[in-house]
Amino acid sequence: MKRNILLNPGPATTTETVKLAQVVPDICPREAEFGALMEFVSEGLTSFVADPKDYTSVLFGGSGTAGVEAVLSSVIGEDEGILIVNNGAYGARMCQICDVYGIHYVEFKSSKIEPINLEELEACIKEHQGFVQYLAVIHNETTTGLLNELDPLAELTRKYGLTFIVDAMSSYAAIPIHMAKQNISYLVASSNKNIQGMAGVVFAICNKEKLQELKDKKKRNFYLDLYAQYEYFQKTKQLRFTPPVQTLYALKQAIIELQEETVEGRYQRYTDNWETLLEGITRLGLTYLVAKEHHSHIITTILEPDCEGYSFDGMHDYLYARGYTIYPGKIGEKNTFRIANIGALDRNDIKEFLECLEKYLIGIKFIK
Ligand SMILES: *Cc1c(COP(=O)(O)O)cnc(C)c1O
């Protein structure tokens, strides 16, 4: 199979073994054999961040946004409110979801490139005490690659008795997370980013006690009903509706491969890729947007070359033709593009990519 190097922030490059795991005999997902696979997947996903005794993964067929939507629309009661930290497109998306469902929320706007100002956040929590019972944050804001540190936020949730919801779509399986220690009740991630599986499955890892509290809440959704899916899975080991069968076989293989590598090991490999990337682009005369100490080590926002011959499409197409997929910027004010260093890649792939980028930059006369 041709090996493409995906430097977009997911779907990520996968191993050959994960790709091939999808080729299986046809099976009805209501069979016990498939239920055993589902149980393995659900427990395996939980184990990377929590003890399956107290936490469980609730799965849905869908992209990552479906999981965020499932949690927000299932968890926050009609007479409750949520404080959402917005420092990028994914924080903004949580606000949009709340708008659509009529969920009460307070938006805490924070810089897209500087870390969260914790004093200001605490003041905001105090101001809305009694109105908000939940705090939501994006762990790695994929918009910029800015890491929102969970520990200080966890402390605030403890101090003010808030239930902590984390969109860890682009950090789960890459950055070590400990749900109990970090007081996280709901954490959302998907099958096609750092877990290095195929697209199509999203999962919310939930504290079981918190899930139980949802039992009698008035329902706002149907397909995305977190409690209904949890309860159904307990009884049947099935999803309520047709799952992406082959994606789940690939996910099983991806879990096995992460169990072998470990999250800590993957974090080291990604960090190595990221360091190689930063060193390389700096050598080529490019700069990045966020200060290095606040990077997630997963995705980097780079300022576009200031040079007449440059266009994002031109650079994209040059690299794409040579097997590398890069990603446009998502921050309005500045001209940027993004490079993710996740997936089944190592330092040598990044080095080869940098050689290719160098040739493009020589071609447009940005460098000699
Ligand atoms: C990728 C991503 C999502 C989900 O995007 P989908 O396109 O719906 O899969 C949500 N939040 C963050 C932080 C992401 O990086």
Short mmCIF file of C-alpha atoms and ligand atoms in Angstrom, two decimals:
data_model
loop_
_atom_site.label_atom_id
_atom_site.label_comp_id
_atom_site.label_asym_id
_atom_site.label_seq_id
_atom_site.Cartn_x
_atom_site.Cartn_y
_atom_site.Cartn_z
CA MET A 1 0.00 0.00 0.00
CA LYS A 2 1.23 3.53 -0.75
CA ARG A 3 2.24 5.26 2.48
CA ASN A 4 0.95 8.81 2.71
CA ILE A 5 2.24 11.05 5.45
CA LEU A 6 -0.67 12.95 6.97
CA LEU A 7 0.48 16.10 8.74
CA ASN A 8 -3.10 17.31 9.23
CA PRO A 9 -4.54 17.04 12.76
CA GLY A 10 -6.39 13.79 12.09
CA PRO A 11 -7.36 11.51 10.57
CA ALA A 12 -3.77 10.56 11.34
CA THR A 13 -1.40 8.24 9.50
CA THR A 14 -2.11 4.66 10.55
CA THR A 15 -0.02 1.51 10.57
CA GLU A 16 -0.44 -1.14 7.92
CA THR A 17 -1.70 -3.54 10.61
CA VAL A 18 -4.49 -1.15 11.64
CA LYS A 19 -5.54 -0.67 8.01
CA LEU A 20 -5.58 -4.41 7.35
CA ALA A 21 -7.52 -5.18 10.56
CA GLN A 22 -10.59 -3.83 8.77
CA VAL A 23 -10.63 -6.71 6.33
CA VAL A 24 -12.69 -9.31 8.18
CA PRO A 25 -15.50 -11.70 7.32
CA ASP A 26 -18.93 -10.04 7.24
CA ILE A 27 -20.56 -10.11 10.63
CA CYS A 28 -23.81 -8.88 12.13
CA PRO A 29 -22.98 -6.50 14.98
CA ARG A 30 -25.79 -7.97 17.09
CA GLU A 31 -23.84 -11.26 17.43
CA ALA A 32 -22.13 -12.12 20.72
CA GLU A 33 -18.78 -12.37 18.91
CA PHE A 34 -19.03 -8.70 18.01
CA GLY A 35 -20.18 -7.85 21.54
CA ALA A 36 -16.90 -9.27 22.84
CA LEU A 37 -15.01 -6.96 20.49
CA MET A 38 -17.11 -4.00 21.69
CA GLU A 39 -16.35 -4.83 25.31
CA PHE A 40 -12.63 -5.05 24.58
CA VAL A 41 -12.72 -1.70 22.79
CA SER A 42 -14.78 0.07 25.45
CA GLU A 43 -12.63 -1.15 28.32
CA GLY A 44 -9.38 -0.66 26.41
CA LEU A 45 -10.22 2.97 25.66
CA THR A 46 -11.09 3.65 29.29
CA SER A 47 -7.94 2.01 30.66
CA PHE A 48 -5.62 4.57 29.07
CA VAL A 49 -7.02 7.36 31.25
CA ALA A 50 -9.03 5.82 34.10
CA ASP A 51 -9.91 2.73 36.12
CA PRO A 52 -12.70 0.82 34.30
CA LYS A 53 -14.18 0.00 37.70
CA ASP A 54 -15.27 3.62 38.12
CA TYR A 55 -15.30 4.91 34.53
CA THR A 56 -16.69 3.62 31.26
CA SER A 57 -16.50 4.50 27.57
CA VAL A 58 -19.80 5.22 25.84
CA LEU A 59 -19.42 4.86 22.08
CA PHE A 60 -21.29 6.32 19.13
CA GLY A 61 -20.90 6.07 15.39
CA GLY A 62 -19.97 9.57 14.27
CA SER A 63 -17.19 12.12 14.10
CA GLY A 64 -15.68 13.79 17.14
CA THR A 65 -18.20 16.60 17.22
CA ALA A 66 -21.01 14.07 17.74
CA GLY A 67 -19.35 13.04 21.01
CA VAL A 68 -19.04 16.60 22.27
CA GLU A 69 -22.66 17.17 21.29
CA ALA A 70 -23.73 13.94 23.05
CA VAL A 71 -22.13 15.00 26.32
CA LEU A 72 -23.33 18.61 26.31
CA SER A 73 -26.89 17.76 25.29
CA SER A 74 -27.21 14.78 27.65
CA VAL A 75 -25.51 16.08 30.76
CA ILE A 76 -26.51 19.67 31.41
CA GLY A 77 -29.99 19.86 32.89
CA GLU A 78 -32.62 22.40 31.95
CA ASP A 79 -32.09 24.41 35.12
CA GLU A 80 -28.29 24.10 35.04
CA GLY A 81 -25.49 26.00 33.31
CA ILE A 82 -21.99 25.46 32.00
CA LEU A 83 -18.93 27.67 31.82
CA ILE A 84 -17.06 27.13 28.56
CA VAL A 85 -13.46 28.22 28.07
CA ASN A 86 -13.22 29.50 24.52
CA ASN A 87 -9.72 30.03 23.14
CA GLY A 88 -10.14 28.64 19.67
CA ALA A 89 -12.49 27.13 17.11
CA TYR A 90 -13.33 24.07 19.23
CA GLY A 91 -14.25 26.08 22.32
CA ALA A 92 -16.41 28.24 20.05
CA ARG A 93 -18.02 25.05 18.71
CA MET A 94 -19.11 24.03 22.21
CA CYS A 95 -20.86 27.41 22.51
CA GLN A 96 -22.55 26.85 19.14
CA ILE A 97 -23.81 23.45 20.27
CA CYS A 98 -25.24 24.99 23.46
CA ASP A 99 -26.94 27.69 21.36
CA VAL A 100 -28.67 25.09 19.21
CA TYR A 101 -29.92 23.06 22.18
CA GLY A 102 -30.79 26.08 24.31
CA ILE A 103 -28.32 25.01 26.99
CA HIS A 104 -27.49 27.79 29.46
CA TYR A 105 -23.82 28.70 29.21
CA VAL A 106 -21.30 31.34 30.10
CA GLU A 107 -18.50 31.88 27.62
CA PHE A 108 -15.06 32.62 29.06
CA LYS A 109 -13.10 34.09 26.18
CA SER A 110 -9.38 33.63 26.44
CA SER A 111 -6.39 34.44 24.21
CA LYS A 112 -5.81 32.00 21.34
CA ILE A 113 -2.07 32.05 21.85
CA GLU A 114 -1.48 32.76 25.55
CA PRO A 115 -2.32 30.37 28.39
CA ILE A 116 -5.59 30.84 30.29
CA ASN A 117 -5.49 33.60 32.88
CA LEU A 118 -6.49 31.59 35.93
CA GLU A 119 -7.31 34.57 38.14
CA GLU A 120 -9.72 35.90 35.55
CA LEU A 121 -11.25 32.47 35.11
CA GLU A 122 -11.72 32.10 38.85
CA ALA A 123 -13.34 35.54 39.04
CA CYS A 124 -15.71 34.47 36.26
CA ILE A 125 -16.59 31.26 38.10
CA LYS A 126 -17.29 33.25 41.28
CA GLU A 127 -19.41 35.74 39.41
CA HIS A 128 -21.62 32.94 38.07
CA GLN A 129 -21.68 30.69 41.12
CA GLY A 130 -25.04 29.03 41.49
CA PHE A 131 -25.72 29.47 37.78
CA VAL A 132 -22.97 27.16 36.46
CA GLN A 133 -22.41 23.62 37.70
CA TYR A 134 -20.02 22.53 34.90
CA LEU A 135 -16.69 23.66 33.47
CA ALA A 136 -15.71 22.68 29.93
CA VAL A 137 -12.36 23.07 28.22
CA ILE A 138 -10.52 21.90 25.12
CA HIS A 139 -7.34 20.18 26.31
CA ASN A 140 -5.28 20.79 23.19
CA GLU A 141 -6.84 23.62 21.16
CA THR A 142 -6.21 22.13 17.73
CA THR A 143 -6.82 25.57 16.21
CA THR A 144 -3.36 26.68 17.33
CA GLY A 145 -1.72 23.80 19.21
CA LEU A 146 -2.06 25.70 22.49
CA LEU A 147 -2.19 23.33 25.45
CA ASN A 148 -4.73 24.15 28.15
CA GLU A 149 -3.16 22.64 31.28
CA LEU A 150 -5.70 20.48 33.10
CA ASP A 151 -4.23 20.46 36.64
CA PRO A 152 -4.97 24.09 37.57
CA LEU A 153 -8.46 23.81 36.05
CA ALA A 154 -9.07 20.60 38.01
CA GLU A 155 -8.17 22.52 41.14
CA LEU A 156 -10.77 25.16 40.35
CA THR A 157 -13.44 22.51 39.71
CA ARG A 158 -12.68 21.01 43.13
CA LYS A 159 -12.70 24.36 44.88
CA TYR A 160 -16.07 25.38 43.39
CA GLY A 161 -17.69 21.95 43.14
CA LEU A 162 -17.96 21.97 39.34
CA THR A 163 -18.29 18.90 37.13
CA PHE A 164 -15.36 18.90 34.71
CA ILE A 165 -15.92 18.18 30.98
CA VAL A 166 -12.88 17.91 28.69
CA ASP A 167 -12.71 17.76 24.91
CA ALA A 168 -9.52 15.72 24.63
CA MET A 169 -10.05 14.91 20.95
CA SER A 170 -6.54 15.88 19.96
CA SER A 171 -4.70 14.98 23.18
CA TYR A 172 -6.17 11.63 24.27
CA ALA A 173 -3.71 8.77 23.72
CA ALA A 174 -0.86 11.25 23.21
CA ILE A 175 -0.68 13.29 26.40
CA PRO A 176 -0.99 11.35 29.66
CA ILE A 177 -4.34 12.09 31.36
CA HIS A 178 -5.57 10.77 34.71
CA MET A 179 -9.30 11.36 34.95
CA ALA A 180 -9.65 10.67 38.69
CA LYS A 181 -6.64 12.76 39.72
CA GLN A 182 -7.68 15.54 37.36
CA ASN A 183 -11.29 15.43 38.56
CA ILE A 184 -12.63 14.86 35.02
CA SER A 185 -16.13 13.40 34.84
CA TYR A 186 -16.56 13.40 31.06
CA LEU A 187 -13.79 13.20 28.48
CA VAL A 188 -14.43 13.02 24.73
CA ALA A 189 -12.12 11.64 22.02
CA SER A 190 -12.41 9.91 18.65
CA SER A 191 -11.01 6.94 16.78
CA ASN A 192 -9.00 8.77 14.14
CA LYS A 193 -6.54 11.00 15.95
CA ASN A 194 -3.80 9.97 18.39
CA ILE A 195 -5.21 6.50 19.00
CA GLN A 196 -4.21 6.00 15.35
CA GLY A 197 -7.37 4.24 14.19
CA MET A 198 -9.86 4.87 11.39
CA ALA A 199 -12.50 7.61 11.38
CA GLY A 200 -16.08 6.84 12.41
CA VAL A 201 -16.24 6.19 16.16
CA VAL A 202 -16.44 8.73 18.95
CA PHE A 203 -16.39 7.94 22.65
CA ALA A 204 -17.14 9.74 25.88
CA ILE A 205 -15.27 8.33 28.85
CA CYS A 206 -17.58 8.92 31.79
CA ASN A 207 -17.55 8.63 35.54
CA LYS A 208 -20.13 5.93 36.29
CA GLU A 209 -21.61 7.71 39.29
CA LYS A 210 -22.11 10.86 37.23
CA LEU A 211 -23.73 8.80 34.45
CA GLN A 212 -26.17 7.35 36.94
CA GLU A 213 -27.31 10.87 37.81
CA LEU A 214 -28.49 11.32 34.20
CA LYS A 215 -31.09 8.60 34.51
CA ASP A 216 -34.05 10.84 35.24
CA LYS A 217 -32.99 13.99 33.43
CA LYS A 218 -35.35 15.35 30.82
CA LYS A 219 -34.13 14.32 27.37
CA ARG A 220 -32.99 16.76 24.72
CA ASN A 221 -31.65 14.30 22.14
CA PHE A 222 -32.30 10.86 20.73
CA TYR A 223 -29.41 9.27 18.83
CA LEU A 224 -26.85 11.04 21.04
CA ASP A 225 -28.46 10.09 24.36
CA LEU A 226 -25.48 9.25 26.58
CA TYR A 227 -27.40 7.52 29.34
CA ALA A 228 -29.57 5.48 26.99
CA GLN A 229 -26.49 4.22 25.14
CA TYR A 230 -24.73 3.43 28.43
CA GLU A 231 -27.68 1.49 29.79
CA TYR A 232 -28.20 -0.38 26.52
CA PHE A 233 -24.55 -1.39 26.34
CA GLN A 234 -24.61 -2.72 29.91
CA LYS A 235 -27.36 -5.12 28.91
CA THR A 236 -26.42 -6.02 25.35
CA LYS A 237 -22.75 -5.11 24.64
CA GLN A 238 -24.12 -3.39 21.57
CA LEU A 239 -24.62 0.12 20.25
CA ARG A 240 -28.27 1.10 19.96
CA PHE A 241 -27.86 1.78 16.24
CA THR A 242 -25.67 0.33 13.49
CA PRO A 243 -21.99 0.78 14.37
CA PRO A 244 -19.19 1.27 11.82
CA VAL A 245 -18.24 -2.40 12.06
CA GLN A 246 -14.89 -2.37 10.25
CA THR A 247 -13.74 0.82 11.99
CA LEU A 248 -14.23 -0.98 15.30
CA TYR A 249 -11.99 -3.88 14.20
CA ALA A 250 -9.33 -1.33 13.30
CA LEU A 251 -9.85 0.39 16.65
CA LYS A 252 -9.25 -2.86 18.47
CA GLN A 253 -5.92 -3.24 16.68
CA ALA A 254 -5.06 0.42 17.38
CA ILE A 255 -5.72 -0.16 21.10
CA ILE A 256 -3.42 -3.20 21.11
CA GLU A 257 -0.70 -1.13 19.44
CA LEU A 258 -1.05 1.66 22.02
CA GLN A 259 -0.98 -0.85 24.86
CA GLU A 260 2.38 -1.97 23.47
CA GLU A 261 3.74 1.55 22.96
CA THR A 262 2.05 3.07 26.06
CA VAL A 263 0.71 6.63 26.21
CA GLU A 264 3.95 7.82 27.80
CA GLY A 265 5.95 6.21 24.98
CA ARG A 266 3.72 7.78 22.35
CA TYR A 267 4.06 11.16 24.04
CA GLN A 268 7.85 10.79 23.82
CA ARG A 269 7.71 9.83 20.13
CA TYR A 270 5.39 12.72 19.26
CA THR A 271 7.57 15.11 21.28
CA ASP A 272 10.58 13.89 19.34
CA ASN A 273 8.70 14.52 16.06
CA TRP A 274 7.68 17.98 17.26
CA GLU A 275 11.21 18.95 18.31
CA THR A 276 12.54 17.80 14.95
CA LEU A 277 9.86 19.89 13.24
CA LEU A 278 10.52 23.07 15.24
CA GLU A 279 14.26 22.77 14.73
CA GLY A 280 13.74 22.24 11.01
CA ILE A 281 11.36 25.10 10.33
CA THR A 282 13.53 27.47 12.37
CA ARG A 283 16.52 26.47 10.25
CA LEU A 284 14.43 27.22 7.14
CA GLY A 285 13.68 30.73 8.43
CA LEU A 286 10.06 30.14 9.49
CA THR A 287 8.54 31.03 12.84
CA TYR A 288 5.65 29.68 14.91
CA LEU A 289 2.80 31.46 16.62
CA VAL A 290 2.58 30.07 20.15
CA ALA A 291 5.52 30.27 22.60
CA LYS A 292 7.23 26.88 22.73
CA GLU A 293 6.52 26.21 26.43
CA HIS A 294 2.76 26.32 25.78
CA HIS A 295 2.75 23.88 22.85
CA SER A 296 0.86 20.60 22.97
CA HIS A 297 3.68 18.83 21.04
CA ILE A 298 0.96 17.66 18.64
CA ILE A 299 0.27 20.45 16.19
CA THR A 300 2.18 23.64 15.39
CA THR A 301 0.84 26.84 13.85
CA ILE A 302 3.48 28.33 11.57
CA LEU A 303 3.51 31.82 10.04
CA GLU A 304 3.38 31.71 6.26
CA PRO A 305 6.54 32.68 4.36
CA ASP A 306 6.47 36.37 3.53
CA CYS A 307 7.49 36.01 -0.10
CA GLU A 308 5.94 36.84 -3.45
CA GLY A 309 6.04 33.34 -4.92
CA TYR A 310 4.21 31.82 -1.95
CA SER A 311 0.62 30.65 -1.79
CA PHE A 312 -0.82 28.09 0.61
CA ASP A 313 -2.38 26.16 -2.27
CA GLY A 314 0.91 26.16 -4.17
CA MET A 315 2.78 24.79 -1.17
CA HIS A 316 0.04 22.33 -0.35
CA ASP A 317 -0.08 20.95 -3.88
CA TYR A 318 3.71 20.69 -4.15
CA LEU A 319 3.88 18.70 -0.90
CA TYR A 320 0.75 16.65 -1.59
CA ALA A 321 2.16 15.44 -4.89
CA ARG A 322 5.14 14.13 -2.91
CA GLY A 323 3.06 12.28 -0.31
CA TYR A 324 2.72 14.93 2.42
CA THR A 325 -0.61 16.43 3.48
CA ILE A 326 -0.43 19.74 5.35
CA TYR A 327 -3.26 21.83 6.78
CA PRO A 328 -4.38 25.46 6.46
CA GLY A 329 -4.43 27.86 9.40
CA LYS A 330 -7.58 28.49 11.38
CA ILE A 331 -6.75 31.70 13.16
CA GLY A 332 -8.24 34.71 11.43
CA GLU A 333 -5.87 37.51 12.35
CA LYS A 334 -2.64 35.98 11.04
CA ASN A 335 -1.58 34.16 7.88
CA THR A 336 -0.66 30.73 9.12
CA PHE A 337 -0.61 27.07 8.21
CA ARG A 338 -0.48 24.05 10.49
CA ILE A 339 1.64 20.93 10.76
CA ALA A 340 0.57 18.07 13.01
CA ASN A 341 3.21 15.53 14.02
CA ILE A 342 0.85 12.77 15.17
CA GLY A 343 0.11 9.30 13.82
CA ALA A 344 2.35 6.40 12.87
CA LEU A 345 5.32 8.65 12.09
CA ASP A 346 8.78 9.11 13.48
CA ARG A 347 11.58 11.65 13.40
CA ASN A 348 12.85 10.38 10.02
CA ASP A 349 9.48 11.05 8.37
CA ILE A 350 9.60 14.62 9.70
CA LYS A 351 13.18 15.04 8.44
CA GLU A 352 12.19 13.86 4.97
CA PHE A 353 9.22 16.19 5.01
CA LEU A 354 11.51 19.10 5.95
CA GLU A 355 13.80 18.29 3.00
CA CYS A 356 10.79 18.42 0.72
CA LEU A 357 9.61 21.70 2.26
CA GLU A 358 13.10 23.13 1.83
CA LYS A 359 13.01 22.34 -1.90
CA TYR A 360 9.66 24.12 -2.20
CA LEU A 361 10.99 27.17 -0.33
CA ILE A 362 14.05 27.28 -2.60
CA GLY A 363 11.75 27.01 -5.61
CA ILE A 364 9.76 30.10 -4.58
CA LYS A 365 13.05 31.87 -3.70
CA PHE A 366 12.16 32.24 0.01
CA ILE A 367 15.56 30.69 0.68
CA LYS A 368 18.61 30.16 -1.51
C1 LIG B 1 -10.88 17.08 15.68
C2 LIG B 1 -11.47 17.76 16.84
C3 LIG B 1 -12.85 17.69 17.11
C4 LIG B 1 -13.85 16.93 16.27
O1 LIG B 1 -13.82 17.15 14.93
P1 LIG B 1 -14.64 16.18 13.95
O2 LIG B 1 -14.34 16.77 12.61
O3 LIG B 1 -16.06 16.25 14.32
O4 LIG B 1 -14.08 14.80 14.13
C5 LIG B 1 -13.31 18.29 18.27
N1 LIG B 1 -12.48 18.94 19.09
C6 LIG B 1 -11.16 19.03 18.87
C7 LIG B 1 -10.29 19.74 19.85
C8 LIG B 1 -10.61 18.45 17.73
O5 LIG B 1 -9.29 18.53 17.51
#
